[in-house]
Coordinates of C-alpha atoms and ligand atoms in Angstrom, one line a residue:
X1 CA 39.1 85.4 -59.5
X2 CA 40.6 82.2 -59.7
X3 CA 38.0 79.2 -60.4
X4 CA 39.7 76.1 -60.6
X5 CA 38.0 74.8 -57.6
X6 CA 34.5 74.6 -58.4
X7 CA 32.6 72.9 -61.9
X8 CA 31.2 75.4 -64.3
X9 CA 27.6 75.9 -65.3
X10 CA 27.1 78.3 -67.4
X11 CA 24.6 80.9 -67.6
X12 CA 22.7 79.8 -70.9
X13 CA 22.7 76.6 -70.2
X14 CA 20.8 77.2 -67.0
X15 CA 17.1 77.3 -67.5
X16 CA 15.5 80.5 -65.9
X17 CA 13.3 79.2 -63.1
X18 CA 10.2 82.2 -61.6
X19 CA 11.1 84.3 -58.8
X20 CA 10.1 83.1 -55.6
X21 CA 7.8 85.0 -54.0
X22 CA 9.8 86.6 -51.0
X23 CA 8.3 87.2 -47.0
X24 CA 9.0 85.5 -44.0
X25 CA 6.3 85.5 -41.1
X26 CA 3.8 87.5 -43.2
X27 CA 3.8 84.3 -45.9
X28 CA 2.8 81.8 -43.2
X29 CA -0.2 83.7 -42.1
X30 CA -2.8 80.7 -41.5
X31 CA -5.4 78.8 -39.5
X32 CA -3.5 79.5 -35.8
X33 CA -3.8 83.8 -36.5
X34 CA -7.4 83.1 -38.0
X35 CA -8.2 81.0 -34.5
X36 CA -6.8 83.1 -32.3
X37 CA -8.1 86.6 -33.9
X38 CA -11.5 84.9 -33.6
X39 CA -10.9 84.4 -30.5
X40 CA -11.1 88.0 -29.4
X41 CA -13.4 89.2 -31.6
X42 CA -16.1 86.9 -30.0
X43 CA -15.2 87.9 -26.7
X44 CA -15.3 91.6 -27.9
X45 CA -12.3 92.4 -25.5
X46 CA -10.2 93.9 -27.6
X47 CA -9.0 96.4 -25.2
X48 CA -6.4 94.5 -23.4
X49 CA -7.0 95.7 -19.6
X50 CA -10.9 95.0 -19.0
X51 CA -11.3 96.2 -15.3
X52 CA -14.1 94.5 -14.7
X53 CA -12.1 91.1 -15.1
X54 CA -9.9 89.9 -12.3
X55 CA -6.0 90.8 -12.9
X56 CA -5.2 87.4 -13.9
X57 CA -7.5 87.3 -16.7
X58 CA -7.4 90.2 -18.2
X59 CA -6.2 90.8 -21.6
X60 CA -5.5 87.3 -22.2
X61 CA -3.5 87.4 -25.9
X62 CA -1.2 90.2 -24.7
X63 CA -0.4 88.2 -21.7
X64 CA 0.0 84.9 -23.1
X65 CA 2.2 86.4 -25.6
X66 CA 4.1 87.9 -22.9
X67 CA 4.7 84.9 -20.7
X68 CA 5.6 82.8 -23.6
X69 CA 8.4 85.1 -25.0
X70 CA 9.3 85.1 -21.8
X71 CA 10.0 81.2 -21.8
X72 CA 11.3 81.1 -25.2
X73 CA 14.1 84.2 -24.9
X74 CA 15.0 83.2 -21.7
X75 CA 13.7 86.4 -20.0
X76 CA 11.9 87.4 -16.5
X77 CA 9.6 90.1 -18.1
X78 CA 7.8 91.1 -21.5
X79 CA 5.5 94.0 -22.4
X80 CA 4.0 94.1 -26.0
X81 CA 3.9 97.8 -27.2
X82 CA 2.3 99.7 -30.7
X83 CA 5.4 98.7 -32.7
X84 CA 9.4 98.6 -32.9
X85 CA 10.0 102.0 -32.6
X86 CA 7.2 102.4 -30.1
X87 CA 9.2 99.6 -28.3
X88 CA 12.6 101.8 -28.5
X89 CA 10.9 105.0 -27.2
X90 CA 9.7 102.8 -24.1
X91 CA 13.0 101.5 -23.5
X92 CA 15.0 104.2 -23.5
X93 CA 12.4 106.3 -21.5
X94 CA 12.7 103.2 -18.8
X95 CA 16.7 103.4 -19.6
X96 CA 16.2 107.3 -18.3
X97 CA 17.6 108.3 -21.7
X98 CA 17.0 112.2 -21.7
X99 CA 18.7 115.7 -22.8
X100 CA 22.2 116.0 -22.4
X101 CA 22.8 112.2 -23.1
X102 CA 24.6 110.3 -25.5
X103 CA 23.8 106.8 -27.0
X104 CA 26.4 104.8 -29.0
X105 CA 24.5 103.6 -32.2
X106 CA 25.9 101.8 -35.4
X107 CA 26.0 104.2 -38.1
X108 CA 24.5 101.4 -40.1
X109 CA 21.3 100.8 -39.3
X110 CA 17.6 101.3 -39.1
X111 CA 15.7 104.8 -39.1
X112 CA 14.1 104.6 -35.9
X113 CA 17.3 103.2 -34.1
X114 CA 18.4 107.5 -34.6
X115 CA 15.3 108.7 -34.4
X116 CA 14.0 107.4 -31.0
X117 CA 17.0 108.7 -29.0
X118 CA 16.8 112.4 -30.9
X119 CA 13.1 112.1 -30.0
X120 CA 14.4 111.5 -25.8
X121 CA 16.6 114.8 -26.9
X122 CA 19.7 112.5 -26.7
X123 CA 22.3 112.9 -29.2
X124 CA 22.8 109.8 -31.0
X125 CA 26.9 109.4 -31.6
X126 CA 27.5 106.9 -34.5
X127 CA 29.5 103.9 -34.8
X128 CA 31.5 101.8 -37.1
X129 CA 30.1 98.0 -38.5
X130 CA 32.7 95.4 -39.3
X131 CA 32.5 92.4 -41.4
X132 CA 29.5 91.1 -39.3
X133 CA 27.9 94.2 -40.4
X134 CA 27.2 94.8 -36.8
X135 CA 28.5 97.2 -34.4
X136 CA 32.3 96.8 -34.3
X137 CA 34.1 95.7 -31.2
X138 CA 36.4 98.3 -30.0
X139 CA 33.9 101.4 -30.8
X140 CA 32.6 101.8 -27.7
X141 CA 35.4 102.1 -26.4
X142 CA 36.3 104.7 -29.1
X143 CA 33.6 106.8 -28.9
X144 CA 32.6 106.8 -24.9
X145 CA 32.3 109.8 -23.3
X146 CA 31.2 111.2 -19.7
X147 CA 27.5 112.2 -21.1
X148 CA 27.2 108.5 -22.6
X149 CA 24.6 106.5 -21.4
X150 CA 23.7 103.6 -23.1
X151 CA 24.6 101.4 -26.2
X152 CA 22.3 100.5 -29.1
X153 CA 23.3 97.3 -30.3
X154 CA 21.4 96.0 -33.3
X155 CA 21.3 92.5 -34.5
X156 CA 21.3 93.3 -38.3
X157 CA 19.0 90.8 -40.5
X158 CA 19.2 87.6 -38.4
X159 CA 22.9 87.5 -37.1
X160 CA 23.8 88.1 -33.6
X161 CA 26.0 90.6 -33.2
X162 CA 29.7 89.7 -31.7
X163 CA 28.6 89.5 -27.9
X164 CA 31.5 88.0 -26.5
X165 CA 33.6 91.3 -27.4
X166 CA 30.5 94.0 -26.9
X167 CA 29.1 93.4 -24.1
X168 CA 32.4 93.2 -22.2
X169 CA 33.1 96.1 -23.4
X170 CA 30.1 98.3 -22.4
X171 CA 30.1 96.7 -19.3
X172 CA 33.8 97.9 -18.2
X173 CA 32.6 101.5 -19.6
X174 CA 29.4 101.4 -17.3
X175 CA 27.3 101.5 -19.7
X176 CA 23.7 99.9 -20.4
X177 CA 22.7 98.0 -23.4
X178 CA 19.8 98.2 -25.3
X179 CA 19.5 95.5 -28.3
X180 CA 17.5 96.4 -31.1
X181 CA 16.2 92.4 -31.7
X182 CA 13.4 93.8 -34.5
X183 CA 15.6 92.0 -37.3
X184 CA 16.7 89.0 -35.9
X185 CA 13.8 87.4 -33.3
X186 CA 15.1 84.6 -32.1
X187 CA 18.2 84.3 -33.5
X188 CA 21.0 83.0 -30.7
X189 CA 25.0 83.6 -30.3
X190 CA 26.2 81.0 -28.4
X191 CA 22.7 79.3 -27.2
X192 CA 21.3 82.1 -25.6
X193 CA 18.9 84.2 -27.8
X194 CA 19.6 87.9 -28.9
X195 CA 17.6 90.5 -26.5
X196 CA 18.7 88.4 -23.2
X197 CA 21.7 89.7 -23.0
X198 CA 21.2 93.6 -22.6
X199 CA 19.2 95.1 -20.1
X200 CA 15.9 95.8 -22.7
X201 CA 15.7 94.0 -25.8
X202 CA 13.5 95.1 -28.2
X203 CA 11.3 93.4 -31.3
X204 CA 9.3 94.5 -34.1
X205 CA 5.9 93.2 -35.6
X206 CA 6.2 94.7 -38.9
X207 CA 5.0 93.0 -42.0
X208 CA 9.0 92.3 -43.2
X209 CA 10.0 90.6 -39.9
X210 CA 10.5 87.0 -39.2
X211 CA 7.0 87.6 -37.6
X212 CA 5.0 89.7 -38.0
X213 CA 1.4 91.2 -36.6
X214 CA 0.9 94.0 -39.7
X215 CA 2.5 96.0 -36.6
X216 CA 3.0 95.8 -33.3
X217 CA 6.1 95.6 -31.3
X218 CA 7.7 94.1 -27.8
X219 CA 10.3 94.6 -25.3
X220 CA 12.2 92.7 -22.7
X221 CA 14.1 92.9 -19.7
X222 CA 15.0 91.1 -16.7
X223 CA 15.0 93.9 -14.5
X224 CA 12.1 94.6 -12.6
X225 CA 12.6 98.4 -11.8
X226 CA 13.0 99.0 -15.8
X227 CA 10.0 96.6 -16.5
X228 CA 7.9 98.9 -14.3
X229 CA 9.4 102.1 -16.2
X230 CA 8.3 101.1 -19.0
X231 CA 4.7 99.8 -18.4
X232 CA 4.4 103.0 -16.8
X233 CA 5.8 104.6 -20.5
X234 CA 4.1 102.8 -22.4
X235 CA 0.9 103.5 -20.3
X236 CA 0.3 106.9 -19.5
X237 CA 2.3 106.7 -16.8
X238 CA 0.0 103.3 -14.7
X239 CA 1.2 100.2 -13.7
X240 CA -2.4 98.3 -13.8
X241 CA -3.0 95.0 -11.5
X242 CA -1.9 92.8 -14.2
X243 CA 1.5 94.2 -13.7
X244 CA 1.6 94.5 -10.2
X245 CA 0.8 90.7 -9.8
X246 CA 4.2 90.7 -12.3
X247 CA 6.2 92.7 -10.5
X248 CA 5.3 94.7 -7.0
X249 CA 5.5 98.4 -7.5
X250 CA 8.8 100.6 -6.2
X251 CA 8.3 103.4 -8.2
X252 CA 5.6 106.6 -8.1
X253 CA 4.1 106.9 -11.2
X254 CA 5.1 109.8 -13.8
X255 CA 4.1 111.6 -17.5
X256 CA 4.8 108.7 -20.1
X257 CA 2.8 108.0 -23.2
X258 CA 0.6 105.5 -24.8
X259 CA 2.2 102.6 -26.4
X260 CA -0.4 99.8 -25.7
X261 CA -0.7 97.2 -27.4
X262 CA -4.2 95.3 -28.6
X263 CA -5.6 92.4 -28.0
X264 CA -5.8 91.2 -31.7
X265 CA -2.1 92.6 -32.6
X266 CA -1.5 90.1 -30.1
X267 CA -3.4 87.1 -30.9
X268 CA -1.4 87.4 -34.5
X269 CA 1.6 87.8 -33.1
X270 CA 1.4 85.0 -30.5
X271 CA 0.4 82.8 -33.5
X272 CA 3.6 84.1 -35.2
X273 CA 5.7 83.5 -32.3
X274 CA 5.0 79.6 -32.4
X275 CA 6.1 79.6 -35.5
X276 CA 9.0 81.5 -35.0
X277 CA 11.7 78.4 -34.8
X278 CA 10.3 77.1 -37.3
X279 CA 11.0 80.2 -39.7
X280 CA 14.1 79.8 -38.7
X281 CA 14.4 76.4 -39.2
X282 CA 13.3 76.2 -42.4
X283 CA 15.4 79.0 -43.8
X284 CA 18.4 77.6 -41.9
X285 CA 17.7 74.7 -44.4
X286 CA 17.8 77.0 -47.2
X287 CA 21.0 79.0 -46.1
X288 CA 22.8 75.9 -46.0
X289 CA 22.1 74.2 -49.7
X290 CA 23.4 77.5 -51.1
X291 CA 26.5 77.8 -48.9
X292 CA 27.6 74.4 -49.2
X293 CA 27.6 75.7 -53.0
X294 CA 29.2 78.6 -53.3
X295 CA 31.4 78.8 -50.0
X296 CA 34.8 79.0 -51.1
X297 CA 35.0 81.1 -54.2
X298 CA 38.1 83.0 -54.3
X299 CA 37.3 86.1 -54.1
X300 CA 34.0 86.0 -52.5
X301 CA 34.1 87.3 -49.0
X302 CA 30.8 86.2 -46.8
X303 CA 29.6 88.3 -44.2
X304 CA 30.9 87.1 -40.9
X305 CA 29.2 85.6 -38.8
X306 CA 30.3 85.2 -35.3
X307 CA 28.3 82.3 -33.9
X308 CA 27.0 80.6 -37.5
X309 CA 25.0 78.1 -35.0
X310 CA 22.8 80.8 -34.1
X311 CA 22.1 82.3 -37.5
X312 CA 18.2 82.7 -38.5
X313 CA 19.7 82.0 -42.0
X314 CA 17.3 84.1 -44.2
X315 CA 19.4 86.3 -46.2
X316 CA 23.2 85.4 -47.0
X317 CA 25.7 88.3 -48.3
X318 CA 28.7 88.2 -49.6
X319 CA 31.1 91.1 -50.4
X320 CA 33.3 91.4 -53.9
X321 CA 36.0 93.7 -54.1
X322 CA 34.8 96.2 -55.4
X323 CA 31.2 98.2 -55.7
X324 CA 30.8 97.8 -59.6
X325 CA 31.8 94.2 -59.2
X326 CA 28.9 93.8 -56.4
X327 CA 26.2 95.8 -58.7
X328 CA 27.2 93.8 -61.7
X329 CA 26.8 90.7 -59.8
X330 CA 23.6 92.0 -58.8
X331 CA 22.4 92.6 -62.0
X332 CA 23.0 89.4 -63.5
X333 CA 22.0 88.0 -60.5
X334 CA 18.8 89.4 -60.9
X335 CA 18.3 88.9 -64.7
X336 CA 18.3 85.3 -63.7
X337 CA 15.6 85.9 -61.8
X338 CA 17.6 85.6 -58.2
X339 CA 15.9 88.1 -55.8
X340 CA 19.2 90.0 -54.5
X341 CA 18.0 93.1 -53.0
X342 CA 18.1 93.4 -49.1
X343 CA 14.5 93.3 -47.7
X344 CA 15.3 95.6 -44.7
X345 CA 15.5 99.8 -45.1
X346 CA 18.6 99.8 -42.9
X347 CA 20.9 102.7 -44.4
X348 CA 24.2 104.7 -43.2
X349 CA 22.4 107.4 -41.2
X350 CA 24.8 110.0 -41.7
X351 CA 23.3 109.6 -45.8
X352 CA 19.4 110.0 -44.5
X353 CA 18.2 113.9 -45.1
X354 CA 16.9 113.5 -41.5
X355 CA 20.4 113.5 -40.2
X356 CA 21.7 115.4 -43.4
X357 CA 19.2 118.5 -41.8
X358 CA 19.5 117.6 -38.2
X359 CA 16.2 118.3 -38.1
X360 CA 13.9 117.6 -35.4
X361 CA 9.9 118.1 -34.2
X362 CA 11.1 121.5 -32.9
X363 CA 14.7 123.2 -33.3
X364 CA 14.8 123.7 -29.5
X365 CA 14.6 119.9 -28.9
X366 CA 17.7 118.9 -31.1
X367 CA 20.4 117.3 -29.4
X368 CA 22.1 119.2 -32.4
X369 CA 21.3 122.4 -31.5
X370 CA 24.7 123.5 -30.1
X371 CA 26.7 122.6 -33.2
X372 CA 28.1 125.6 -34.9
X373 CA 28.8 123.8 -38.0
X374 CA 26.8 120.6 -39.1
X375 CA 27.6 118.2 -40.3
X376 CA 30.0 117.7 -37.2
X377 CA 32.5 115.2 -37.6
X378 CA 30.9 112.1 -36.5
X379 CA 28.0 113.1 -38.8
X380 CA 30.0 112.8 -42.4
X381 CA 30.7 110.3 -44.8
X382 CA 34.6 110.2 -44.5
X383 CA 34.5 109.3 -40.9
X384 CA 33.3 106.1 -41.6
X385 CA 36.0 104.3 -43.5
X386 CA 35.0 101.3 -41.6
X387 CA 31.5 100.9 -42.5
X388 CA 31.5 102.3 -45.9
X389 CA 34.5 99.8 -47.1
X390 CA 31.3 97.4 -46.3
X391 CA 28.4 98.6 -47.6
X392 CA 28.9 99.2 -50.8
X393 CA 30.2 96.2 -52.1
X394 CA 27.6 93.2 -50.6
X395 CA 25.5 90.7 -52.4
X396 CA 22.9 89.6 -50.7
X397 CA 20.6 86.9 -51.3
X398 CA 16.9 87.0 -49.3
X399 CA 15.7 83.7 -48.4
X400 CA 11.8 83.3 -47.5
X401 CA 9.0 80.8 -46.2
X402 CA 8.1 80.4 -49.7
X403 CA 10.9 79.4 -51.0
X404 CA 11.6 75.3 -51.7
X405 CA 15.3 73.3 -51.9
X406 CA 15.4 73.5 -55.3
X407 CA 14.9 77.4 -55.0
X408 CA 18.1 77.5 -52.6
X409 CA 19.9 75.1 -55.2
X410 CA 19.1 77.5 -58.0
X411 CA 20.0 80.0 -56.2
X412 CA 23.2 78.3 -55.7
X413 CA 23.8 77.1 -59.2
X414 CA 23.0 81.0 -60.5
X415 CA 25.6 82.3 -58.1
X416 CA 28.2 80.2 -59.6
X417 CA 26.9 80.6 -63.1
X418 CA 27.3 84.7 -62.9
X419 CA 30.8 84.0 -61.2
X420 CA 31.9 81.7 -63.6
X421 CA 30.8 84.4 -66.6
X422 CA 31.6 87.3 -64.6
X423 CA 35.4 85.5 -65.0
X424 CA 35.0 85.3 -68.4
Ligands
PLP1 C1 16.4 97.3 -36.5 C2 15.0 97.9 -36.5 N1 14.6 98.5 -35.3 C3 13.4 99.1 -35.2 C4 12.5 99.0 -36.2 C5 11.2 99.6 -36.0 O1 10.1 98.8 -36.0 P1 8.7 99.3 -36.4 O2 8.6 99.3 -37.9 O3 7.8 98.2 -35.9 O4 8.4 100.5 -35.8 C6 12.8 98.3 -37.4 C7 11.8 98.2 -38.5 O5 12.1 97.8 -39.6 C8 14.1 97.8 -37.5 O6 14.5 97.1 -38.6

């Protein structure tokens, strides 16, 4: 690598400063959760329908919550479910995902993203990331067949995926889109924020997420037949008066499950969602003292980002050219106290023993069942030259609410440092 281009600090002479302690909506936990968990505790309704209340006031946190994701997404409809992959069960129930279907899902990505469509007895079909270590454009394309139903597209730790090519794309193959928002709340490609542009979006409460309700997740549409389906999934098959006042019924009702959410999960997480823009914010902030730094480096690839404007900002990666460059950098990294491991479980599913096994509840509800010989291709390492050239050779640097300017600059001068030495 060629450093001629930036000054050199060098690793001894930079004192060690502590770790910061990492988190994101979990680390801002205050007075506005406290106020509004009180809340419902002293009204001991923590049930959110209370029939005995009028529609309109019943379950008050859930709905409030609702209506103001609702304003803040730019979306018709919200429902607040048990948690993320609660939330991706509901949708693609209400997305009439079932056997026999197929559901194009980046390779790279979170358990549940596989899981909930083996659980509908779909097959999931697996697809390639890029450089935005999101779905790559042209995969759908690739991979559609006549059984296909619907996309997954995940927005992978706080960058929009590349929408402008995507959605496009599913659209002209018929397709519906389902974006898996758990990672990146509020994040926006080109002003409009991610889960507004599919048919459902989905979000997670999780402790790890930009905010977070312990647990807990949400969904969103604009469509009012697929809101209906899935209050009617996620409620044992009802659509309650609260609902109705939403959206009039069309539909009869039919066997779902029970996916409701609470009345405190949603008194923490409305206090979260407030503070949601300022999460961002903040580690926007932080993102950019570090990559006014170390942008630049020859030889240091960062991940791409296709609308940087819309970037939640709180973890930056970089790729090196090869995998023991990336874990020595990592190392050193580390031993200088950096915190440089990704924060999020996401992994190539065709590695996880669940896909490894095809293994399911029951043998007779795999969408797997019919394969002679597994792994099939789709389900192996070497068909993913794509995504593997990526994952293997990252740096990535977590950011949290925790975390001050002179963090981020230390951050910043450590990178450098570890470059500089790394050259020799
Ligand atoms: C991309 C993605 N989707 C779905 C989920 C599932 O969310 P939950 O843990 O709330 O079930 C997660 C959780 O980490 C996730 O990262």
């Amino acid at each position: 690598m060629n450093t001629a281009v930036v000054s050199r600090p060098s690793p001894s002479s930079l004192p060690l400063r502590a770790r910061p302690k990492l988190g994101l909506g979990e680390t801002i936990i205050g007075r506005e959760e406290e106020e509004l968990v009180l809340e419902v505790i002293r009204s001991k309704r923590l049930f959110r329908y209370t029939g005995s209340l009028p529609p309109s006031e019943q379950g008050k946190m859930a709905t409030t919550l609702e209506s103001e994701t609702c304003a803040l997404m730019g979306v018709r409809f919200a429902l607040g479910v048990t948690s993320g992959t609660g939330a991706l069960e509901v949708a693609l129930s209400a997305l009439e995902v079932g056997p026999g279907d197929e559901v194009i899902v980046p390779a790279w990505s979170w358990i549940s993203c596989f899981s909930a469509i083996v659980r509908m007895g779909a097959r999931p079909v697996l697809a390639e990331i890029d450089d935005t270590m999101n779905l790559a454009p042209g995969e759908i394309t690739r991979l559609r067949t006549p059984k296909t139903k619907t996309v997954l597209i995940m927005h992978y730790q706080g960058v929009a995926a590349d929408m402008d090519a995507l959605m496009p794309e599913a659209r002209a193959a018929g397709l519906r889109v389902l974006e898996d928002c758990a990672q990146s709340p509020g994040a926006m490609y080109h002003g409009k924020r991610v889960g507004a542009f599919g048919d459902i979006g989905i979000y997670s409460f999780q402790n790890n997420k930009c905010m977070t309700a312990g647990e807990g997740g949400l969904l969103v549409t604009d469509d009012p037949l697929l809101y209906e389906r899935a209050v009617r999934m996620h409620d044992l098959g009802l659509y309650r008066s609260p609902h109705e006042l939403r959206a009039p019924s069309r539909i009869p009702t039919f066997c779902g499950g029970q996916y409701r959410m609470n009345e405190m999960t949603a008194a923490v997480a409305l206090a979260q969602l407030r503070k949601l823009d300022g999460v961002r914010a903040h580690c926007r902030r932080l993102s950019k003292v570090i990559l006014d730094k170390i942008s630049g480096l020859p030889g240091l690839t960062f991940r791409r980002i296709p609308d940087p404007s819309g970037d939640s900002g709180f973890e930056i990666y970089f790729y090196l050219p090869t995998t023991e460059q990336a874990e020595g950098f990592t190392k050193r990294l580390h031993a200088r106290n950096v915190n440089c491991v990704k924060i999020t479980g996401t992994y190539c599913q065709y590695e996880r023993d669940y896909c490894i096994h095809r293994a399911t509840y029951t043998p007779a509800a795999s969408p797997f069942r019919d394969d002679a010989d597994w792994p099939a291709p789709g389900y192996r390492k070497e068909d993913f030259p794509m995504t593997e050239n990526y994952v293997h050779r990252f740096v990535c640097l977590p950011l949290g609410m925790l975390y001050t300017v002179e963090d981020a600059e230390y951050i910043a001068e450590s990178v450098l440092a570890v470059y500089h030495d790394t050259e020799g």
